[in-house]
Short mmCIF file of C-alpha atoms in Angstrom, two decimals:
data_model
loop_
_atom_site.label_atom_id
_atom_site.label_comp_id
_atom_site.label_asym_id
_atom_site.label_seq_id
_atom_site.Cartn_x
_atom_site.Cartn_y
_atom_site.Cartn_z
CA MET A 1 8.02 -31.15 -69.26
CA ALA A 2 11.73 -31.77 -69.77
CA ARG A 3 13.82 -30.89 -66.71
CA TRP A 4 16.42 -29.05 -68.77
CA LEU A 5 13.97 -26.51 -70.22
CA LEU A 6 14.28 -22.93 -68.95
CA PRO A 7 11.42 -20.44 -68.44
CA GLU A 8 10.39 -18.34 -71.43
CA GLY A 9 12.72 -15.38 -71.93
CA ILE A 10 15.47 -16.97 -69.80
CA SER A 11 18.56 -18.49 -71.43
CA ASP A 12 22.09 -19.62 -70.71
CA ALA A 13 25.02 -17.60 -71.99
CA LEU A 14 27.11 -20.27 -73.70
CA PRO A 15 30.93 -20.08 -73.94
CA VAL A 16 31.39 -17.77 -76.93
CA GLU A 17 28.62 -15.37 -75.91
CA ALA A 18 29.67 -15.47 -72.25
CA GLN A 19 33.27 -14.63 -73.14
CA HIS A 20 32.13 -11.77 -75.36
CA ILE A 21 29.90 -10.39 -72.59
CA GLU A 22 32.74 -10.61 -70.09
CA THR A 23 35.20 -8.91 -72.45
CA ILE A 24 32.84 -5.96 -72.94
CA ARG A 25 32.05 -5.81 -69.22
CA ARG A 26 35.76 -5.50 -68.37
CA ARG A 27 36.36 -2.85 -71.03
CA LEU A 28 33.42 -0.75 -69.85
CA LEU A 29 34.26 -0.95 -66.15
CA ASP A 30 37.87 -0.05 -66.96
CA LEU A 31 36.58 2.91 -69.01
CA TYR A 32 34.44 4.12 -66.11
CA ARG A 33 37.33 3.73 -63.68
CA THR A 34 39.51 6.01 -65.83
CA HIS A 35 36.75 8.63 -65.61
CA GLY A 36 36.64 8.43 -61.80
CA TYR A 37 33.58 6.19 -61.39
CA GLU A 38 33.79 3.82 -58.41
CA LEU A 39 32.44 0.28 -58.71
CA VAL A 40 29.61 -0.85 -56.41
CA ILE A 41 27.99 -4.30 -56.26
CA PRO A 42 24.45 -4.03 -54.80
CA PRO A 43 22.57 -7.18 -53.71
CA LEU A 44 20.35 -9.05 -56.15
CA ILE A 45 17.47 -8.95 -53.65
CA GLU A 46 16.31 -6.42 -51.07
CA TYR A 47 13.17 -5.09 -49.39
CA LEU A 48 10.62 -4.08 -51.99
CA ASP A 49 9.84 -0.63 -50.60
CA SER A 50 13.53 0.31 -50.93
CA LEU A 51 13.93 -1.30 -54.34
CA LEU A 52 11.00 0.57 -55.91
CA THR A 53 11.42 3.94 -54.20
CA GLY A 54 10.79 6.79 -56.62
CA THR A 55 10.74 4.56 -59.70
CA GLY A 56 7.06 4.60 -60.70
CA ARG A 57 4.58 1.93 -61.69
CA ASP A 58 6.51 0.57 -64.71
CA LEU A 59 9.35 -0.87 -62.63
CA ASP A 60 6.87 -2.26 -60.09
CA LEU A 61 5.22 -4.33 -62.83
CA ARG A 62 8.59 -5.67 -64.00
CA THR A 63 9.77 -6.73 -60.53
CA PHE A 64 9.50 -10.29 -59.19
CA LYS A 65 8.24 -10.29 -55.59
CA LEU A 66 8.44 -12.80 -52.74
CA VAL A 67 8.16 -12.89 -48.94
CA ASP A 68 11.23 -13.03 -46.70
CA GLN A 69 10.83 -16.04 -44.39
CA LEU A 70 13.06 -14.38 -41.76
CA SER A 71 11.32 -11.01 -41.44
CA GLY A 72 7.95 -11.61 -43.07
CA ARG A 73 8.50 -8.51 -45.23
CA GLN A 74 8.08 -8.39 -48.99
CA LEU A 75 11.26 -8.67 -51.04
CA GLY A 76 11.97 -7.86 -54.65
CA LEU A 77 14.43 -9.30 -57.17
CA ARG A 78 15.93 -6.19 -58.71
CA ALA A 79 14.73 -5.21 -62.18
CA ASP A 80 17.03 -2.17 -62.31
CA ILE A 81 20.27 -1.38 -60.45
CA THR A 82 19.94 2.42 -60.65
CA PRO A 83 17.64 2.79 -57.58
CA GLN A 84 20.11 0.72 -55.60
CA THR A 85 23.01 3.02 -56.46
CA ALA A 86 20.86 6.01 -55.43
CA ARG A 87 20.27 4.32 -52.06
CA ILE A 88 24.02 3.68 -51.68
CA ASP A 89 24.87 7.29 -52.50
CA ALA A 90 22.20 8.85 -50.29
CA HIS A 91 22.16 6.57 -47.28
CA ILE A 92 25.31 4.40 -47.17
CA LEU A 93 28.15 6.54 -48.55
CA ASN A 94 26.57 9.83 -47.45
CA ARG A 95 29.41 11.85 -48.98
CA LYS A 96 29.38 15.56 -49.70
CA GLY A 97 29.92 16.83 -53.22
CA VAL A 98 30.03 14.87 -56.45
CA VAL A 99 29.95 11.06 -56.29
CA ARG A 100 30.48 8.90 -59.37
CA LEU A 101 29.41 5.25 -59.22
CA CYS A 102 29.32 2.40 -61.75
CA TYR A 103 28.01 -1.16 -61.65
CA ALA A 104 27.54 -4.37 -63.62
CA GLY A 105 25.22 -7.22 -62.69
CA SER A 106 22.19 -9.32 -63.60
CA VAL A 107 18.65 -8.02 -63.23
CA LEU A 108 15.40 -9.96 -63.63
CA HIS A 109 12.20 -8.88 -65.38
CA THR A 110 8.72 -10.36 -65.02
CA ARG A 111 8.19 -9.66 -68.73
CA PRO A 112 10.59 -8.85 -71.58
CA SER A 113 10.95 -5.24 -72.69
CA HIS A 114 10.26 -6.29 -76.30
CA PRO A 115 9.37 -9.63 -77.96
CA LEU A 116 12.99 -10.66 -78.61
CA ALA A 117 14.43 -9.41 -75.32
CA THR A 118 15.72 -11.57 -72.49
CA ARG A 119 14.07 -11.43 -69.08
CA GLN A 120 17.50 -11.62 -67.45
CA PRO A 121 19.53 -8.70 -68.80
CA ILE A 122 23.04 -8.03 -67.57
CA GLN A 123 22.99 -4.35 -66.74
CA VAL A 124 26.03 -2.10 -66.74
CA GLY A 125 25.88 1.60 -66.09
CA ALA A 126 27.26 4.79 -64.60
CA GLU A 127 25.61 7.34 -62.30
CA LEU A 128 26.72 10.82 -61.24
CA TYR A 129 25.33 12.29 -57.99
CA GLY A 130 25.60 15.70 -56.36
CA HIS A 131 25.74 18.07 -59.35
CA ALA A 132 22.63 19.76 -60.75
CA GLY A 133 24.34 21.60 -63.61
CA LEU A 134 24.27 20.73 -67.29
CA ALA A 135 27.98 19.91 -67.17
CA ALA A 136 27.03 16.69 -65.35
CA ASP A 137 24.47 15.82 -68.02
CA ALA A 138 27.05 16.42 -70.73
CA GLU A 139 29.64 14.26 -68.94
CA ILE A 140 27.20 11.35 -68.68
CA GLN A 141 26.14 11.69 -72.31
CA ARG A 142 29.74 11.74 -73.53
CA LEU A 143 30.52 8.68 -71.41
CA ALA A 144 27.45 6.90 -72.82
CA VAL A 145 28.61 7.48 -76.40
CA GLU A 146 32.17 6.42 -75.53
CA SER A 147 30.76 3.25 -73.92
CA LEU A 148 29.21 2.11 -77.18
CA ARG A 149 32.35 2.90 -79.15
CA THR A 150 34.44 1.00 -76.60
CA ALA A 151 32.13 -1.98 -77.17
CA GLY A 152 32.82 -1.83 -80.91
CA LEU A 153 29.75 0.05 -82.15
CA THR A 154 30.01 2.65 -84.87
CA ASP A 155 27.57 5.15 -86.35
CA VAL A 156 26.44 6.19 -82.87
CA ARG A 157 23.43 8.54 -82.71
CA ILE A 158 22.05 10.21 -79.59
CA ASP A 159 18.46 11.36 -79.32
CA LEU A 160 17.82 14.01 -76.63
CA GLY A 161 14.60 14.95 -74.87
CA HIS A 162 13.41 16.79 -71.76
CA THR A 163 10.53 15.68 -69.56
CA GLY A 164 10.06 19.25 -68.32
CA VAL A 165 8.37 20.27 -71.57
CA VAL A 166 5.44 17.86 -71.36
CA ARG A 167 5.15 18.34 -67.60
CA ALA A 168 4.75 22.09 -68.02
CA VAL A 169 2.17 21.71 -70.79
CA LEU A 170 0.02 19.28 -68.79
CA ALA A 171 0.37 21.15 -65.50
CA ALA A 172 -1.22 24.26 -67.03
CA ASP A 173 -4.54 22.49 -67.72
CA ALA A 174 -6.60 20.81 -64.97
CA ALA A 175 -8.62 18.97 -67.63
CA ALA A 176 -5.46 17.08 -68.63
CA LEU A 177 -5.06 15.33 -65.29
CA PRO A 178 -7.67 12.55 -65.75
CA LEU A 179 -6.46 12.04 -69.33
CA LYS A 180 -2.76 12.05 -68.49
CA ASP A 181 -1.99 8.35 -69.04
CA ASP A 182 -3.84 8.26 -72.37
CA LEU A 183 -2.22 11.50 -73.52
CA LEU A 184 1.26 10.24 -72.65
CA ALA A 185 0.66 6.92 -74.42
CA ALA A 186 -0.59 8.61 -77.60
CA LEU A 187 2.24 11.13 -77.56
CA SER A 188 4.92 8.50 -76.97
CA ALA A 189 3.52 6.39 -79.84
CA LYS A 190 3.30 9.53 -82.01
CA ASP A 191 -0.32 8.60 -82.66
CA GLY A 192 -1.66 11.81 -84.19
CA PRO A 193 -5.32 10.77 -84.59
CA ALA A 194 -5.59 9.44 -81.03
CA LEU A 195 -3.90 12.57 -79.71
CA ALA A 196 -6.28 14.82 -81.66
CA GLN A 197 -9.28 12.99 -80.22
CA LEU A 198 -7.99 13.41 -76.67
CA ALA A 199 -6.91 17.01 -77.26
CA ALA A 200 -10.50 17.95 -78.10
CA LYS A 201 -11.22 17.66 -74.36
CA LEU A 202 -8.45 20.09 -73.40
CA ALA A 203 -8.09 23.84 -73.35
CA PRO A 204 -7.21 25.19 -76.83
CA THR A 205 -3.66 26.20 -75.81
CA THR A 206 -2.96 22.76 -74.32
CA ALA A 207 -4.51 20.96 -77.29
CA GLN A 208 -2.37 22.92 -79.71
CA ALA A 209 0.78 22.23 -77.72
CA MET A 210 0.13 18.48 -77.47
CA GLN A 211 -0.49 18.18 -81.20
CA ALA A 212 2.66 20.20 -81.91
CA LEU A 213 4.79 17.97 -79.66
CA VAL A 214 4.11 14.87 -81.72
CA GLN A 215 5.84 16.58 -84.68
CA LEU A 216 8.77 18.01 -82.75
CA HIS A 217 11.51 15.49 -83.44
CA GLY A 218 14.55 15.57 -85.70
CA GLU A 219 17.41 18.00 -86.35
CA PRO A 220 18.07 20.03 -83.18
CA ASP A 221 18.09 23.58 -84.55
CA ARG A 222 14.83 23.09 -86.46
CA VAL A 223 13.04 21.29 -83.62
CA LEU A 224 14.05 23.83 -80.98
CA ALA A 225 13.12 26.79 -83.21
CA GLU A 226 9.69 25.29 -83.94
CA ALA A 227 9.19 24.44 -80.27
CA ARG A 228 9.81 28.07 -79.26
CA ALA A 229 7.28 29.22 -81.84
CA LEU A 230 4.55 26.62 -81.24
CA LEU A 231 4.64 25.84 -77.52
CA PRO A 232 3.24 28.06 -74.73
CA GLN A 233 5.49 30.82 -73.40
CA HIS A 234 6.10 29.15 -70.09
CA PRO A 235 9.32 29.62 -68.01
CA ALA A 236 9.78 25.87 -67.47
CA ILE A 237 9.43 25.18 -71.20
CA ALA A 238 11.84 27.97 -72.11
CA ARG A 239 14.37 26.65 -69.58
CA ALA A 240 14.07 23.09 -70.89
CA LEU A 241 14.61 24.22 -74.48
CA GLU A 242 17.66 26.23 -73.42
CA ASP A 243 19.05 23.16 -71.66
CA LEU A 244 18.62 21.08 -74.80
CA ALA A 245 20.20 23.75 -77.00
CA TRP A 246 23.28 23.67 -74.78
CA VAL A 247 23.73 19.89 -74.51
CA THR A 248 23.17 19.19 -78.22
CA VAL A 249 26.54 20.76 -79.04
CA GLN A 250 28.40 19.01 -76.21
CA VAL A 251 28.00 15.36 -77.27
CA PRO A 252 30.58 13.88 -79.70
CA ALA A 253 28.13 11.49 -81.34
CA ASP A 254 28.05 10.82 -85.08
CA ALA A 255 24.58 12.37 -85.14
CA VAL A 256 22.44 14.27 -82.63
CA SER A 257 18.67 14.72 -82.72
CA VAL A 258 15.95 16.03 -80.41
CA ASP A 259 12.63 14.31 -79.72
CA LEU A 260 10.23 16.17 -77.44
CA SER A 261 7.66 13.36 -77.58
CA ASP A 262 9.99 10.58 -76.36
CA LEU A 263 8.49 9.90 -72.94
CA HIS A 264 10.38 6.75 -71.99
CA GLY A 265 10.85 6.96 -68.21
CA TYR A 266 8.59 10.02 -67.94
CA ARG A 267 7.64 9.21 -64.32
CA TYR A 268 11.28 8.65 -63.45
CA TYR A 269 13.31 11.31 -65.25
CA THR A 270 13.14 14.93 -64.15
CA GLY A 271 15.18 16.74 -66.79
CA VAL A 272 17.26 16.02 -69.88
CA ASN A 273 16.88 12.39 -70.97
CA PHE A 274 18.47 10.56 -73.88
CA ALA A 275 18.52 7.41 -75.95
CA VAL A 276 21.51 6.17 -77.96
CA TYR A 277 21.23 4.16 -81.18
CA SER A 278 23.69 2.40 -83.50
CA ARG A 279 23.22 0.79 -86.89
CA THR A 280 26.01 -1.63 -86.03
CA LEU A 281 23.57 -3.80 -84.07
CA GLY A 282 21.03 -3.88 -86.87
CA VAL A 283 18.13 -3.06 -84.52
CA SER A 284 15.86 -0.02 -84.58
CA GLY A 285 15.51 0.33 -80.80
CA ALA A 286 17.75 2.23 -78.40
CA VAL A 287 20.90 0.43 -77.25
CA LEU A 288 21.28 2.66 -74.19
CA ARG A 289 19.00 5.01 -72.23
CA GLY A 290 19.68 7.55 -69.53
CA GLY A 291 18.89 10.96 -68.14
CA ARG A 292 18.46 13.13 -65.07
CA TYR A 293 16.47 11.76 -62.11
CA ASP A 294 16.92 14.25 -59.28
CA ASP A 295 13.99 13.17 -57.08
CA ILE A 296 14.92 9.57 -56.28
CA GLY A 297 17.31 10.24 -53.38
CA ARG A 298 14.70 12.20 -51.43
CA ALA A 299 12.95 9.02 -50.26
CA PHE A 300 16.25 7.78 -48.82
CA GLY A 301 16.46 10.86 -46.61
CA ARG A 302 18.81 12.91 -48.77
CA ALA A 303 17.71 14.68 -51.94
CA ARG A 304 20.58 14.59 -54.44
CA PRO A 305 20.85 15.73 -58.05
CA ALA A 306 21.47 12.66 -60.19
CA THR A 307 22.03 11.69 -63.81
CA GLY A 308 23.19 8.44 -65.42
CA PHE A 309 22.61 5.66 -67.92
CA SER A 310 22.46 1.88 -68.21
CA ILE A 311 23.05 -0.70 -70.95
CA ASP A 312 22.06 -4.34 -71.39
CA LEU A 313 25.34 -6.21 -71.95
CA ARG A 314 23.59 -9.17 -73.59
CA GLU A 315 22.16 -6.86 -76.25
CA LEU A 316 25.51 -5.15 -76.66
CA ALA A 317 27.38 -8.45 -77.00
CA ARG A 318 25.69 -9.15 -80.31
CA VAL A 319 28.23 -6.82 -81.93
CA ASN A 320 30.84 -8.58 -84.10
CA GLY A 321 28.89 -11.85 -84.04
CA HIS A 322 30.31 -13.11 -80.73
CA LEU A 323 33.82 -13.54 -82.07
CA ALA A 324 35.79 -16.02 -79.96
CA ASP A 325 39.42 -15.63 -78.95
CA SER A 326 41.83 -17.70 -81.01
CA ALA A 327 43.95 -20.15 -79.06
CA ILE A 328 47.42 -21.67 -79.18
CA LEU A 329 47.67 -25.45 -78.84
CA ALA A 330 50.36 -26.72 -76.46
CA PRO A 331 51.49 -30.36 -76.40
CA HIS A 332 51.29 -32.53 -73.30
CA ASP A 333 54.90 -32.58 -72.13
CA ALA A 334 56.66 -32.34 -68.78
CA ASP A 335 59.47 -30.16 -70.16
CA GLY A 336 59.99 -27.16 -67.85
CA ALA A 337 60.96 -24.93 -70.81
CA LEU A 338 57.57 -25.63 -72.39
CA HIS A 339 55.76 -24.77 -69.16
CA ARG A 340 57.67 -21.49 -68.89
CA LEU A 341 56.75 -20.55 -72.47
CA VAL A 342 53.09 -21.36 -71.82
CA ALA A 343 53.12 -19.23 -68.66
CA GLU A 344 54.69 -16.30 -70.55
CA LEU A 345 52.11 -16.50 -73.32
CA ARG A 346 49.22 -16.62 -70.86
CA ALA A 347 50.66 -13.71 -68.86
CA ALA A 348 50.73 -11.70 -72.10
CA GLY A 349 47.01 -12.41 -72.64
CA SER A 350 47.14 -15.32 -75.09
CA VAL A 351 44.80 -18.30 -74.74
CA VAL A 352 46.88 -21.48 -74.53
CA VAL A 353 45.11 -24.86 -74.44
CA GLN A 354 47.06 -27.98 -73.51
CA GLN A 355 46.45 -31.03 -75.67
CA LEU A 356 45.52 -34.00 -73.49
CA ASP A 357 46.71 -37.48 -74.44
CA GLY A 358 44.31 -39.06 -76.91
CA ALA A 359 41.85 -36.14 -76.82
CA ASP A 360 40.58 -34.33 -79.90
CA ILE A 361 40.65 -30.55 -80.18
CA PRO A 362 37.08 -29.25 -79.55
CA ASP A 363 35.35 -28.29 -82.80
CA ALA A 364 34.28 -24.93 -81.39
CA LEU A 365 37.86 -23.90 -80.59
CA ASP A 366 39.74 -21.70 -83.06
CA VAL A 367 43.35 -22.93 -82.90
CA PRO A 368 45.40 -21.34 -85.70
CA ARG A 369 48.78 -21.78 -83.95
CA GLU A 370 50.56 -24.35 -81.84
CA ILE A 371 53.74 -24.82 -79.85
CA VAL A 372 56.29 -27.21 -81.34
CA LYS A 373 59.89 -28.11 -80.53
CA THR A 374 62.38 -27.31 -83.27
CA ASN A 375 66.14 -27.86 -82.92
CA GLY A 376 65.69 -28.37 -79.19
CA ARG A 377 63.70 -25.14 -78.58
CA TRP A 378 59.98 -24.59 -78.06
CA GLY A 379 58.27 -21.99 -80.25
CA VAL A 380 54.89 -20.95 -81.65
CA VAL A 381 54.14 -21.74 -85.31
CA ASP A 382 51.14 -21.55 -87.62
CA ARG A 383 49.12 -24.70 -88.15
CA ASN A 384 47.92 -25.84 -91.58
CA VAL A 385 44.45 -27.13 -92.37
CA SER A 386 45.29 -30.72 -91.49
CA GLY A 387 46.47 -29.63 -88.03
CA SER A 388 50.20 -30.23 -88.44
CA PRO A 389 52.82 -27.44 -88.37
CA ARG A 390 53.62 -25.69 -91.63
CA ALA A 391 57.05 -26.31 -92.99
#
């Protein structure tokens, strides 16, 4: 096997892609800073029991594991940064009141999330701790939508759900417990026939509710009205539907929908959850996911309300086709005036590349302008196709 080959699902980020990723990362972290979110940088590796606390079996299967030669304890390479921020909030910062944290860093997955996905996403996200009210959910959802628009996406649609609905339906029927995993899989896949077959083993009220849930997705007013009519009259269900009715009018997305059968992160989320989509990327899957996960801090010794979201920067960087920055070509010259002009241009954010003696301009570099000396003064001019200044 060739030494330069990388493992399946692992790839380099080459210059244009890497620059695009970095540009988006800076814009998003600056956005979060303006909203009061403080940056944290958790370690890439830590003890496994801490890394997987409260996250469920799905994250366990996606986490690479190894043994620490110093302590003999099992370590994990993080597959998600969110549990680490919960640990920081609950155990390290230990602040009272609302805490807003953000992050950006690589994670590693044992298997890709879908056939075309990388196993080394670059995850960026924001988390809000210490507030159990819907205002916190709305803030996070608005910030999620603004994140995608900041990254250049348009036609942003948010799809809202609530794990409390399915939990309440299943909790009311003891016969559902041994069938739970199969029921959740069929419901999440919106597999009506499979759900009907499983529902035959449930109490009539539960069976009716499960079969209704698979149809309850789409325009918020219609879905919520049908849910109130078709689902059991249970306080937890009524409360969840009221929560959704409130948040659907708070999010400034281009379109808002409700999906009561979207169970992504069911074992993790405890309340309102959401997925955000955009046609700009040309993919059918969610670009961003988030929601409320109040239980995770309990295992770190401090139960804290929590809600947040995360994005894969490598997926997001596909917007605009990885457009590279254009550059200005500077000649190789010892003139101090030239060096001062180059410094001024770079300080203003321009990319200035110095031409080395006898070296060609790299083919991949977009260089539409160059610095030339005219009448004893250095200035920037457009270049023509042949590479010489225009008259």
